[in-house]
């Protein structure tokens, strides 16, 4: 593997040749990789004839005219357009898209769910997706949806892609393999992955049953947040993002490709594996990231910063500093703040907060928010520590304390999140969630009290 710095400054070129070598490091790099020597044209994108009789095809993830366009050139056995049937609509009943506002479902309220039980039935990546919330509008490419996946079965001769957005995968149990047009990603809990809009893939179960969370981002792709005064290091470091090297299948078999497009699902038939990209180069590609490499920065003297300090990825909206989605990570860290209430404070937020627990105990909710579980605190809905967390943090000795064995996250969006019928009725909603604040008693007695 070779790597070099290009004059473009922020863009690094990383290249590989030969059989499967795993992953290439970097975020938003200009990668190049070939599974057969000489398959990748040098010095141009569209030779009159490509090596090995390959077809050249461009995958554009941004408008051609974006200041720094995202695109990848693929050199493949057959062009994608060679499928054999017209698209037919199919039903995927539990995978919903915005706008999806139901008159009989009340999204206003503090909600929390127990882990969704694994299913007894066979479920694939497509049939196992259950939408919890939707926000914005898929047709205007704004907003997002949050989902839970329950996967027990590998897709066989079946492929999927989405025109509606990129997919951020946050596994919580089990191991999955994403065989994509641009290479193979193996994914397990404590890692996350991105599957870009338009990329075709098949999902296999390496260890099941698998359960996890998904954020479907209808807007512009996730990127690394501006670092501001934090400077060049800590938080998510670019080299910890891993993009797979080229890997291809030359396999003839009757197969189907399911495409999600404007919230609807369509199927077309194809006579071969579409994962036939022998070589590619570009900056529009899937990646995975190990959340254990995230270096949290926080309060080292007093008070509790806004959770934006823990942003791993941000997907900007048109409004400066107001994300379409922030992906925020609450992981192991030391609490050292003096004379401070250390857990999250009580608050109302214009942004809507969907949280999930990957493992361990979350400091604001020592009970009830459990691994595999989720909570929703919608736009301007008050929330904060439960009574136990409040009493513990108000009265505990403020010595340095490690929050150990803990990993929760937040999908935070500027758009209100609407519950699906499934989330409101079939999923294990905790009816008594709001009682966790009930016993917060009045302490005010007109005297200043001890400091
Ligand atoms: O509500 C939550 O638990 C998430 C959260 C955490 C935090 O440390 C500060 C604000 C916030 O919304
Ligand atoms: Fe919050």
Tab-separated table of C-alpha atoms and ligand atoms in Angstrom:
chain	number	residue	atom	x	y	z
A	1	UNK	CA	0.000	0.000	0.000
A	2	UNK	CA	1.352	3.437	-0.862
A	3	UNK	CA	0.217	6.834	0.214
A	4	UNK	CA	1.279	10.348	-0.647
A	5	UNK	CA	0.192	13.891	0.006
A	6	UNK	CA	-1.227	15.766	-2.958
A	7	UNK	CA	-0.836	19.527	-3.438
A	8	UNK	CA	-4.603	19.844	-2.933
A	9	UNK	CA	-3.695	19.977	0.742
A	10	UNK	CA	-6.423	18.162	2.625
A	11	UNK	CA	-6.855	15.340	0.138
A	12	UNK	CA	-4.468	12.436	0.437
A	13	UNK	CA	-4.115	9.819	-2.264
A	14	UNK	CA	-4.071	6.227	-1.070
A	15	UNK	CA	-3.662	3.363	-3.488
A	16	UNK	CA	-3.614	-0.426	-3.386
A	17	UNK	CA	-3.060	-3.136	-5.946
A	18	UNK	CA	-3.614	-6.859	-5.840
A	19	UNK	CA	-5.775	-9.266	-3.896
A	20	UNK	CA	-7.901	-8.251	-0.909
A	21	UNK	CA	-5.711	-6.279	1.498
A	22	UNK	CA	-8.368	-5.009	3.839
A	23	UNK	CA	-8.843	-1.317	4.245
A	24	UNK	CA	-7.292	2.021	3.313
A	25	UNK	CA	-7.032	4.761	5.959
A	26	UNK	CA	-8.390	8.297	5.797
A	27	UNK	CA	-11.555	10.391	5.605
A	28	UNK	CA	-12.635	11.839	2.237
A	29	UNK	CA	-9.370	10.860	0.616
A	30	UNK	CA	-8.876	10.370	-3.062
A	31	UNK	CA	-8.421	6.607	-3.016
A	32	UNK	CA	-7.348	4.281	-5.780
A	33	UNK	CA	-7.465	0.500	-5.642
A	34	UNK	CA	-7.409	-2.377	-8.110
A	35	UNK	CA	-8.088	-6.075	-7.529
A	36	UNK	CA	-6.229	-7.023	-10.748
A	37	UNK	CA	-2.935	-5.413	-11.722
A	38	UNK	CA	-3.301	-2.726	-14.355
A	39	UNK	CA	-7.118	-2.669	-14.174
A	40	UNK	CA	-7.135	0.989	-13.173
A	41	UNK	CA	-6.400	3.407	-16.036
A	42	UNK	CA	-3.637	5.851	-15.201
A	43	UNK	CA	-3.683	9.489	-16.261
A	44	UNK	CA	-7.262	9.445	-17.524
A	45	UNK	CA	-10.734	8.216	-16.585
A	46	UNK	CA	-12.207	7.135	-19.915
A	47	UNK	CA	-9.732	5.274	-22.133
A	48	UNK	CA	-11.041	4.283	-25.543
A	49	UNK	CA	-10.801	0.689	-24.358
A	50	UNK	CA	-10.324	-0.229	-20.679
A	51	UNK	CA	-7.933	-2.980	-19.571
A	52	UNK	CA	-9.425	-6.471	-19.174
A	53	UNK	CA	-12.410	-5.372	-21.291
A	54	UNK	CA	-13.892	-3.494	-18.335
A	55	UNK	CA	-16.539	-0.786	-18.639
A	56	UNK	CA	-15.871	2.635	-17.098
A	57	UNK	CA	-18.710	4.142	-15.023
A	58	UNK	CA	-18.877	7.199	-12.786
A	59	UNK	CA	-20.833	7.264	-9.514
A	60	UNK	CA	-21.583	10.891	-8.595
A	61	UNK	CA	-22.516	11.421	-4.956
A	62	UNK	CA	-22.744	15.190	-5.275
A	63	UNK	CA	-23.763	17.563	-8.031
A	64	UNK	CA	-21.111	17.722	-10.754
A	65	UNK	CA	-20.722	21.385	-9.867
A	66	UNK	CA	-20.192	21.199	-6.084
A	67	UNK	CA	-16.987	23.095	-5.175
A	68	UNK	CA	-15.354	19.827	-4.099
A	69	UNK	CA	-17.378	17.136	-5.866
A	70	UNK	CA	-17.700	13.613	-4.494
A	71	UNK	CA	-17.438	10.977	-7.170
A	72	UNK	CA	-15.863	7.648	-7.901
A	73	UNK	CA	-14.806	6.046	-11.157
A	74	UNK	CA	-15.583	2.323	-11.363
A	75	UNK	CA	-14.083	-0.150	-13.826
A	76	UNK	CA	-16.536	-3.010	-13.950
A	77	UNK	CA	-17.345	-6.205	-15.793
A	78	UNK	CA	-20.734	-4.928	-16.950
A	79	UNK	CA	-22.218	-1.436	-16.690
A	80	UNK	CA	-24.926	-1.035	-13.998
A	81	UNK	CA	-27.525	-0.200	-16.606
A	82	UNK	CA	-27.512	-3.837	-17.763
A	83	UNK	CA	-30.397	-5.215	-15.787
A	84	UNK	CA	-33.001	-7.337	-17.466
A	85	UNK	CA	-36.421	-6.137	-16.355
A	86	UNK	CA	-38.323	-2.931	-15.756
A	87	UNK	CA	-38.619	-1.849	-12.125
A	88	UNK	CA	-41.602	-3.254	-10.251
A	89	UNK	CA	-42.794	-1.862	-6.934
A	90	UNK	CA	-42.521	-4.096	-3.902
A	91	UNK	CA	-43.756	-3.727	-0.339
A	92	UNK	CA	-41.335	-3.284	2.533
A	93	UNK	CA	-43.973	-2.411	5.102
A	94	UNK	CA	-41.904	-1.440	8.130
A	95	UNK	CA	-39.274	0.736	6.408
A	96	UNK	CA	-40.838	4.206	6.255
A	97	UNK	CA	-39.669	7.522	4.863
A	98	UNK	CA	-40.446	11.152	5.647
A	99	UNK	CA	-42.857	12.781	5.362
A	100	UNK	CA	-44.734	10.225	7.422
A	101	UNK	CA	-46.924	12.081	9.898
A	102	UNK	CA	-49.789	9.975	11.187
A	103	UNK	CA	-52.926	11.636	12.577
A	104	UNK	CA	-53.367	9.055	15.331
A	105	UNK	CA	-49.781	8.865	16.522
A	106	UNK	CA	-48.602	11.398	19.101
A	107	UNK	CA	-44.922	12.174	18.613
A	108	UNK	CA	-44.966	14.819	21.321
A	109	UNK	CA	-43.703	13.303	24.543
A	110	UNK	CA	-40.625	11.816	26.166
A	111	UNK	CA	-40.356	8.265	24.872
A	112	UNK	CA	-38.161	5.331	25.732
A	113	UNK	CA	-38.050	1.781	24.418
A	114	UNK	CA	-36.705	-1.489	25.751
A	115	UNK	CA	-34.452	-3.385	23.353
A	116	UNK	CA	-36.422	-4.692	20.397
A	117	UNK	CA	-36.559	-8.482	20.836
A	118	UNK	CA	-34.899	-10.572	18.147
A	119	UNK	CA	-37.369	-12.050	15.714
A	120	UNK	CA	-38.130	-15.748	15.316
A	121	UNK	CA	-38.642	-15.289	11.554
A	122	UNK	CA	-36.026	-15.035	8.817
A	123	UNK	CA	-35.176	-11.387	8.304
A	124	UNK	CA	-32.741	-9.824	5.881
A	125	UNK	CA	-31.239	-6.340	5.853
A	126	UNK	CA	-34.305	-5.235	3.851
A	127	UNK	CA	-37.136	-7.058	5.606
A	128	UNK	CA	-35.517	-6.615	9.034
A	129	UNK	CA	-35.459	-2.809	8.960
A	130	UNK	CA	-37.978	-1.159	11.342
A	131	UNK	CA	-38.391	2.593	11.198
A	132	UNK	CA	-38.676	4.349	14.543
A	133	UNK	CA	-38.805	8.016	13.489
A	134	UNK	CA	-38.808	10.111	10.340
A	135	UNK	CA	-37.938	13.796	9.984
A	136	UNK	CA	-37.893	16.257	7.094
A	137	UNK	CA	-38.732	15.119	3.578
A	138	UNK	CA	-36.997	12.527	1.479
A	139	UNK	CA	-38.179	14.261	-1.719
A	140	UNK	CA	-36.383	17.476	-0.866
A	141	UNK	CA	-33.328	15.612	0.434
A	142	UNK	CA	-33.669	17.058	3.928
A	143	UNK	CA	-33.943	15.279	7.236
A	144	UNK	CA	-33.495	11.701	8.244
A	145	UNK	CA	-35.035	8.495	9.505
A	146	UNK	CA	-33.960	6.365	12.433
A	147	UNK	CA	-34.332	2.607	12.269
A	148	UNK	CA	-33.635	-0.566	14.177
A	149	UNK	CA	-32.450	-3.554	12.185
A	150	UNK	CA	-33.016	-7.158	13.187
A	151	UNK	CA	-31.143	-9.426	10.793
A	152	UNK	CA	-31.031	-13.215	10.943
A	153	UNK	CA	-30.427	-14.195	7.317
A	154	UNK	CA	-27.902	-13.280	4.641
A	155	UNK	CA	-29.131	-11.849	1.367
A	156	UNK	CA	-28.612	-14.408	-1.399
A	157	UNK	CA	-28.446	-13.304	-5.026
A	158	UNK	CA	-30.186	-10.181	-3.768
A	159	UNK	CA	-28.709	-6.693	-3.699
A	160	UNK	CA	-29.862	-3.353	-2.372
A	161	UNK	CA	-29.222	0.305	-2.854
A	162	UNK	CA	-30.832	3.548	-1.832
A	163	UNK	CA	-31.258	6.736	-3.809
A	164	UNK	CA	-32.790	8.349	-0.721
A	165	UNK	CA	-29.689	8.885	1.304
A	166	UNK	CA	-26.611	7.463	2.900
A	167	UNK	CA	-26.973	4.898	5.644
A	168	UNK	CA	-25.075	5.132	8.928
A	169	UNK	CA	-24.971	1.724	10.640
A	170	UNK	CA	-24.448	1.433	14.413
A	171	UNK	CA	-24.345	-2.290	15.324
A	172	UNK	CA	-25.360	-3.336	18.813
A	173	UNK	CA	-25.324	-7.158	18.569
A	174	UNK	CA	-24.005	-9.660	16.009
A	175	UNK	CA	-21.586	-9.242	13.115
A	176	UNK	CA	-22.453	-8.313	9.541
A	177	UNK	CA	-20.546	-8.302	6.279
A	178	UNK	CA	-21.359	-5.589	3.741
A	179	UNK	CA	-20.249	-6.803	0.310
A	180	UNK	CA	-20.355	-3.579	-1.704
A	181	UNK	CA	-19.504	-2.573	-5.232
A	182	UNK	CA	-16.349	-0.920	-3.890
A	183	UNK	CA	-15.190	-3.657	-1.486
A	184	UNK	CA	-16.032	-5.574	1.657
A	185	UNK	CA	-16.679	-4.189	5.152
A	186	UNK	CA	-17.005	-6.467	8.198
A	187	UNK	CA	-18.815	-4.718	11.012
A	188	UNK	CA	-19.388	-5.432	14.694
A	189	UNK	CA	-20.548	-3.548	17.788
A	190	UNK	CA	-18.334	-0.576	18.775
A	191	UNK	CA	-17.808	0.116	15.072
A	192	UNK	CA	-19.927	2.179	12.677
A	193	UNK	CA	-20.108	2.240	8.879
A	194	UNK	CA	-21.389	4.460	6.092
A	195	UNK	CA	-23.039	3.126	2.951
A	196	UNK	CA	-23.193	6.034	0.520
A	197	UNK	CA	-26.295	6.924	-1.472
A	198	UNK	CA	-26.351	4.955	-4.722
A	199	UNK	CA	-23.876	2.243	-3.705
A	200	UNK	CA	-25.061	-1.335	-4.362
A	201	UNK	CA	-24.434	-3.959	-1.686
A	202	UNK	CA	-25.444	-7.289	-0.188
A	203	UNK	CA	-25.540	-7.897	3.562
A	204	UNK	CA	-24.418	-11.218	5.015
A	205	UNK	CA	-24.718	-12.399	8.614
A	206	UNK	CA	-21.325	-13.376	10.039
A	207	UNK	CA	-22.683	-13.888	13.533
A	208	UNK	CA	-26.390	-13.666	14.243
A	209	UNK	CA	-28.890	-12.636	15.180
A	210	UNK	CA	-27.763	-9.099	14.489
A	211	UNK	CA	-29.373	-5.983	15.890
A	212	UNK	CA	-28.408	-2.360	15.565
A	213	UNK	CA	-29.403	1.203	14.866
A	214	UNK	CA	-29.461	3.008	11.536
A	215	UNK	CA	-29.569	6.669	10.662
A	216	UNK	CA	-30.721	7.234	7.105
A	217	UNK	CA	-29.434	10.651	6.100
A	218	UNK	CA	-31.517	12.218	3.326
A	219	UNK	CA	-29.268	15.282	3.162
A	220	UNK	CA	-25.664	15.937	2.231
A	221	UNK	CA	-23.218	13.315	3.518
A	222	UNK	CA	-21.791	13.176	7.011
A	223	UNK	CA	-18.440	14.819	7.388
A	224	UNK	CA	-16.049	15.557	10.243
A	225	UNK	CA	-17.041	18.554	12.367
A	226	UNK	CA	-15.031	21.763	12.301
A	227	UNK	CA	-12.535	21.522	15.145
A	228	UNK	CA	-12.400	25.190	16.113
A	229	UNK	CA	-10.211	25.831	19.151
A	230	UNK	CA	-9.776	22.081	19.762
A	231	UNK	CA	-7.208	22.051	16.981
A	232	UNK	CA	-5.943	19.257	14.801
A	233	UNK	CA	-6.083	16.307	17.191
A	234	UNK	CA	-8.482	14.279	19.366
A	235	UNK	CA	-12.172	13.583	18.683
A	236	UNK	CA	-12.444	11.474	15.485
A	237	UNK	CA	-9.102	11.394	13.702
A	238	UNK	CA	-9.247	11.007	9.896
A	239	UNK	CA	-6.810	8.107	9.721
A	240	UNK	CA	-9.129	5.912	11.797
A	241	UNK	CA	-11.714	5.815	9.012
A	242	UNK	CA	-11.189	2.709	6.870
A	243	UNK	CA	-12.341	2.289	3.282
A	244	UNK	CA	-12.258	-1.206	1.746
A	245	UNK	CA	-9.961	-2.096	-1.113
A	246	UNK	CA	-11.473	-3.247	-4.417
A	247	UNK	CA	-12.989	-6.746	-4.419
A	248	UNK	CA	-15.160	-8.115	-7.220
A	249	UNK	CA	-17.417	-11.052	-8.044
A	250	UNK	CA	-17.558	-12.510	-11.553
A	251	UNK	CA	-20.670	-14.595	-11.033
A	252	UNK	CA	-23.584	-15.335	-13.350
A	253	UNK	CA	-26.742	-16.135	-11.380
A	254	UNK	CA	-30.341	-14.944	-11.601
A	255	UNK	CA	-30.458	-12.160	-9.024
A	256	UNK	CA	-32.504	-9.167	-7.994
A	257	UNK	CA	-31.603	-5.599	-7.144
A	258	UNK	CA	-33.909	-3.706	-4.790
A	259	UNK	CA	-33.746	0.049	-4.997
A	260	UNK	CA	-35.188	2.488	-2.472
A	261	UNK	CA	-36.270	5.614	-4.300
A	262	UNK	CA	-38.386	8.468	-2.848
A	263	UNK	CA	-39.531	6.239	-0.013
A	264	UNK	CA	-40.676	3.408	-2.262
A	265	UNK	CA	-39.047	0.100	-2.986
A	266	UNK	CA	-38.553	-1.247	-6.493
A	267	UNK	CA	-37.083	-4.471	-7.791
A	268	UNK	CA	-35.343	-5.300	-11.030
A	269	UNK	CA	-33.893	-8.609	-12.206
A	270	UNK	CA	-30.307	-9.075	-13.197
A	271	UNK	CA	-28.406	-12.104	-14.488
A	272	UNK	CA	-25.182	-11.605	-12.601
A	273	UNK	CA	-23.677	-10.188	-9.443
A	274	UNK	CA	-23.590	-6.375	-9.694
A	275	UNK	CA	-20.596	-6.393	-7.339
A	276	UNK	CA	-18.303	-6.604	-10.338
A	277	UNK	CA	-16.108	-3.520	-9.911
A	278	UNK	CA	-12.529	-4.699	-10.474
A	279	UNK	CA	-10.870	-1.329	-9.852
A	280	UNK	CA	-11.949	2.124	-8.748
A	281	UNK	CA	-10.668	5.525	-7.800
A	282	UNK	CA	-12.324	8.498	-6.163
A	283	UNK	CA	-13.507	10.088	-2.950
A	284	UNK	CA	-17.062	8.704	-2.771
A	285	UNK	CA	-16.811	5.386	-0.981
A	286	UNK	CA	-18.024	3.396	2.021
A	287	UNK	CA	-16.011	3.336	5.225
A	288	UNK	CA	-16.020	1.964	8.726
A	289	UNK	CA	-14.800	3.538	11.946
A	290	UNK	CA	-13.965	2.031	15.318
A	291	UNK	CA	-15.716	4.090	18.010
A	292	UNK	CA	-12.988	3.065	20.484
A	293	UNK	CA	-10.609	5.325	18.579
A	294	UNK	CA	-12.749	8.381	19.380
A	295	UNK	CA	-10.813	10.580	21.802
A	296	UNK	CA	-13.330	12.572	23.862
A	297	UNK	CA	-12.517	16.113	24.920
A	298	UNK	CA	-14.423	17.558	27.872
A	299	UNK	CA	-14.565	19.733	30.981
A	300	UNK	CA	-11.348	19.375	32.946
A	301	UNK	CA	-12.108	21.928	35.646
A	302	UNK	CA	-15.813	22.658	36.121
A	303	UNK	CA	-19.296	22.549	34.519
A	304	UNK	CA	-20.789	20.345	31.823
A	305	UNK	CA	-20.256	21.324	28.174
A	306	UNK	CA	-22.905	21.032	25.484
A	307	UNK	CA	-22.897	17.509	24.002
A	308	UNK	CA	-21.695	18.908	20.681
A	309	UNK	CA	-18.243	18.456	22.223
A	310	UNK	CA	-18.745	14.722	21.544
A	311	UNK	CA	-19.702	15.061	17.844
A	312	UNK	CA	-18.199	12.264	15.771
A	313	UNK	CA	-19.805	13.245	12.470
A	314	UNK	CA	-21.998	16.053	11.272
A	315	UNK	CA	-24.235	16.280	8.230
A	316	UNK	CA	-24.706	19.988	7.566
A	317	UNK	CA	-28.017	21.507	6.544
A	318	UNK	CA	-28.259	24.759	4.615
A	319	UNK	CA	-28.243	26.698	7.897
A	320	UNK	CA	-24.751	27.331	9.228
A	321	UNK	CA	-24.010	25.476	12.472
A	322	UNK	CA	-27.425	23.784	12.477
A	323	UNK	CA	-26.980	20.225	11.402
A	324	UNK	CA	-29.320	18.105	9.398
A	325	UNK	CA	-27.893	15.418	11.701
A	326	UNK	CA	-25.130	15.239	14.271
A	327	UNK	CA	-23.896	11.835	15.349
A	328	UNK	CA	-22.765	12.246	18.955
A	329	UNK	CA	-20.980	9.644	21.093
A	330	UNK	CA	-21.110	9.269	24.879
A	331	UNK	CA	-18.307	6.864	25.652
A	332	UNK	CA	-15.929	5.956	28.491
A	333	UNK	CA	-14.316	9.050	29.979
A	334	UNK	CA	-13.145	10.585	33.215
A	335	UNK	CA	-15.347	12.972	35.161
A	336	UNK	CA	-13.205	15.453	37.046
A	337	UNK	CA	-15.231	18.676	37.200
A	338	UNK	CA	-15.029	20.436	40.574
A	339	UNK	CA	-18.010	21.974	42.418
A	340	UNK	CA	-20.210	20.939	39.473
A	341	UNK	CA	-23.284	18.896	38.713
A	342	UNK	CA	-21.543	16.453	36.392
A	343	UNK	CA	-24.282	14.616	34.424
A	344	UNK	CA	-26.302	16.282	31.634
A	345	UNK	CA	-28.370	19.175	32.930
A	346	UNK	CA	-32.125	19.578	32.575
A	347	UNK	CA	-32.833	21.144	29.235
A	348	UNK	CA	-35.081	21.830	26.255
A	349	UNK	CA	-33.506	21.758	22.801
A	350	UNK	CA	-34.647	23.040	19.412
A	351	UNK	CA	-32.879	19.992	17.949
A	352	UNK	CA	-34.577	16.579	18.271
A	353	UNK	CA	-32.608	13.902	20.106
A	354	UNK	CA	-32.889	10.197	19.295
A	355	UNK	CA	-30.583	8.195	21.560
A	356	UNK	CA	-29.497	4.560	21.559
A	357	UNK	CA	-27.504	2.534	24.048
A	358	UNK	CA	-24.777	0.286	22.593
A	359	UNK	CA	-23.572	-1.023	25.940
A	360	UNK	CA	-23.326	-0.103	29.603
A	361	UNK	CA	-24.938	2.533	31.785
A	362	UNK	CA	-25.690	6.090	30.644
A	363	UNK	CA	-24.959	8.596	33.402
A	364	UNK	CA	-28.210	10.571	33.210
A	365	UNK	CA	-30.321	7.394	33.314
A	366	UNK	CA	-28.753	4.740	35.552
A	367	UNK	CA	-31.876	2.571	35.135
A	368	UNK	CA	-34.232	1.927	32.230
A	369	UNK	CA	-32.051	3.086	29.307
A	370	UNK	CA	-30.426	-0.252	28.601
A	371	UNK	CA	-28.229	-1.691	25.828
A	372	UNK	CA	-30.293	-2.064	22.666
A	373	UNK	CA	-32.812	0.455	24.017
A	374	UNK	CA	-33.649	3.887	22.596
A	375	UNK	CA	-35.141	7.165	23.707
A	376	UNK	CA	-36.632	10.161	21.942
A	377	UNK	CA	-36.686	13.728	23.249
A	378	UNK	CA	-38.250	15.768	20.504
A	379	UNK	CA	-37.951	19.440	19.610
A	380	UNK	CA	-38.371	21.558	22.782
A	381	UNK	CA	-39.434	18.628	24.965
A	382	UNK	CA	-37.914	19.017	28.448
A	383	UNK	CA	-35.743	16.180	29.726
A	384	UNK	CA	-32.697	15.459	31.836
A	385	UNK	CA	-31.397	13.237	34.608
A	386	UNK	CA	-33.835	10.958	36.385
A	387	UNK	CA	-34.262	11.267	40.146
A	388	UNK	CA	-31.556	8.756	41.025
A	389	UNK	CA	-29.026	10.431	38.762
A	390	UNK	CA	-29.938	13.851	40.140
A	391	UNK	CA	-29.677	12.845	43.800
A	392	UNK	CA	-26.482	10.853	43.228
A	393	UNK	CA	-24.733	13.639	41.344
A	394	UNK	CA	-25.939	16.383	43.709
A	395	UNK	CA	-24.675	14.616	46.814
A	396	UNK	CA	-21.744	12.434	45.713
A	397	UNK	CA	-18.140	13.165	46.591
A	398	UNK	CA	-16.539	14.966	43.624
A	399	UNK	CA	-13.400	12.906	43.294
A	400	UNK	CA	-12.153	11.958	39.801
A	401	UNK	CA	-14.438	9.208	38.566
A	402	UNK	CA	-14.190	7.009	35.504
A	403	UNK	CA	-17.391	6.427	33.566
A	404	UNK	CA	-16.365	2.958	32.496
A	405	UNK	CA	-17.880	0.395	30.154
A	406	UNK	CA	-20.375	2.775	28.593
A	407	UNK	CA	-21.290	3.695	25.039
A	408	UNK	CA	-24.447	5.491	23.984
A	409	UNK	CA	-25.052	7.782	21.045
A	410	UNK	CA	-27.412	10.425	19.748
A	411	UNK	CA	-28.827	11.173	16.293
A	412	UNK	CA	-29.637	14.854	16.706
A	413	UNK	CA	-31.514	16.633	13.940
A	414	UNK	CA	-32.832	20.130	13.374
A	415	UNK	CA	-36.130	18.583	12.172
A	416	UNK	CA	-38.819	17.280	14.526
A	417	UNK	CA	-38.953	13.488	14.550
A	418	UNK	CA	-42.259	11.723	13.969
A	419	UNK	CA	-42.975	8.274	15.356
A	420	UNK	CA	-44.052	5.468	13.107
A	421	UNK	CA	-47.020	3.315	13.980
A	422	UNK	CA	-44.609	0.467	14.648
A	423	UNK	CA	-42.636	2.552	17.163
A	424	UNK	CA	-45.811	3.776	18.866
A	425	UNK	CA	-47.609	0.448	19.101
A	426	UNK	CA	-45.559	-2.688	18.285
A	427	UNK	CA	-42.169	-1.722	19.707
A	428	UNK	CA	-41.649	-2.159	23.479
A	429	UNK	CA	-42.377	1.401	24.538
A	430	UNK	CA	-41.924	2.004	28.280
A	431	UNK	CA	-45.252	3.379	29.486
A	432	UNK	CA	-43.757	4.550	32.748
A	433	UNK	CA	-40.750	6.424	31.338
A	434	UNK	CA	-41.927	9.879	32.384
A	435	UNK	CA	-42.351	8.638	35.971
A	436	UNK	CA	-38.560	8.741	36.319
A	437	UNK	CA	-38.888	12.499	36.916
A	438	UNK	CA	-42.036	12.252	39.049
A	439	UNK	CA	-40.346	11.969	42.391
A	440	UNK	CA	-38.089	14.990	41.886
A	441	UNK	CA	-39.357	16.890	44.884
A	442	UNK	CA	-39.483	20.555	45.678
A	443	UNK	CA	-36.361	21.507	47.606
A	444	UNK	CA	-36.925	25.254	47.643
A	445	UNK	CA	-37.631	26.493	51.142
A	446	UNK	CA	-36.790	30.182	50.818
A	447	UNK	CA	-33.332	29.810	52.436
A	448	UNK	CA	-30.087	29.877	50.406
A	449	UNK	CA	-28.890	26.507	51.742
A	450	UNK	CA	-25.272	25.359	51.984
A	451	UNK	CA	-22.969	25.851	48.991
B	1	LIG	O1	-30.365	14.395	26.727
B	1	LIG	C1	-29.351	13.713	26.739
B	1	LIG	O2	-29.140	12.843	27.593
B	1	LIG	C2	-28.239	14.011	25.744
B	1	LIG	C3	-27.414	15.138	26.251
B	1	LIG	C4	-26.243	14.907	26.938
B	1	LIG	C5	-25.524	15.936	27.465
B	1	LIG	O3	-24.386	15.686	28.123
B	1	LIG	C6	-25.973	17.245	27.359
B	1	LIG	C7	-27.152	17.494	26.658
B	1	LIG	C8	-27.873	16.444	26.099
B	1	LIG	O4	-28.975	16.661	25.373
B	2	LIG	FE1	-30.840	16.053	25.656
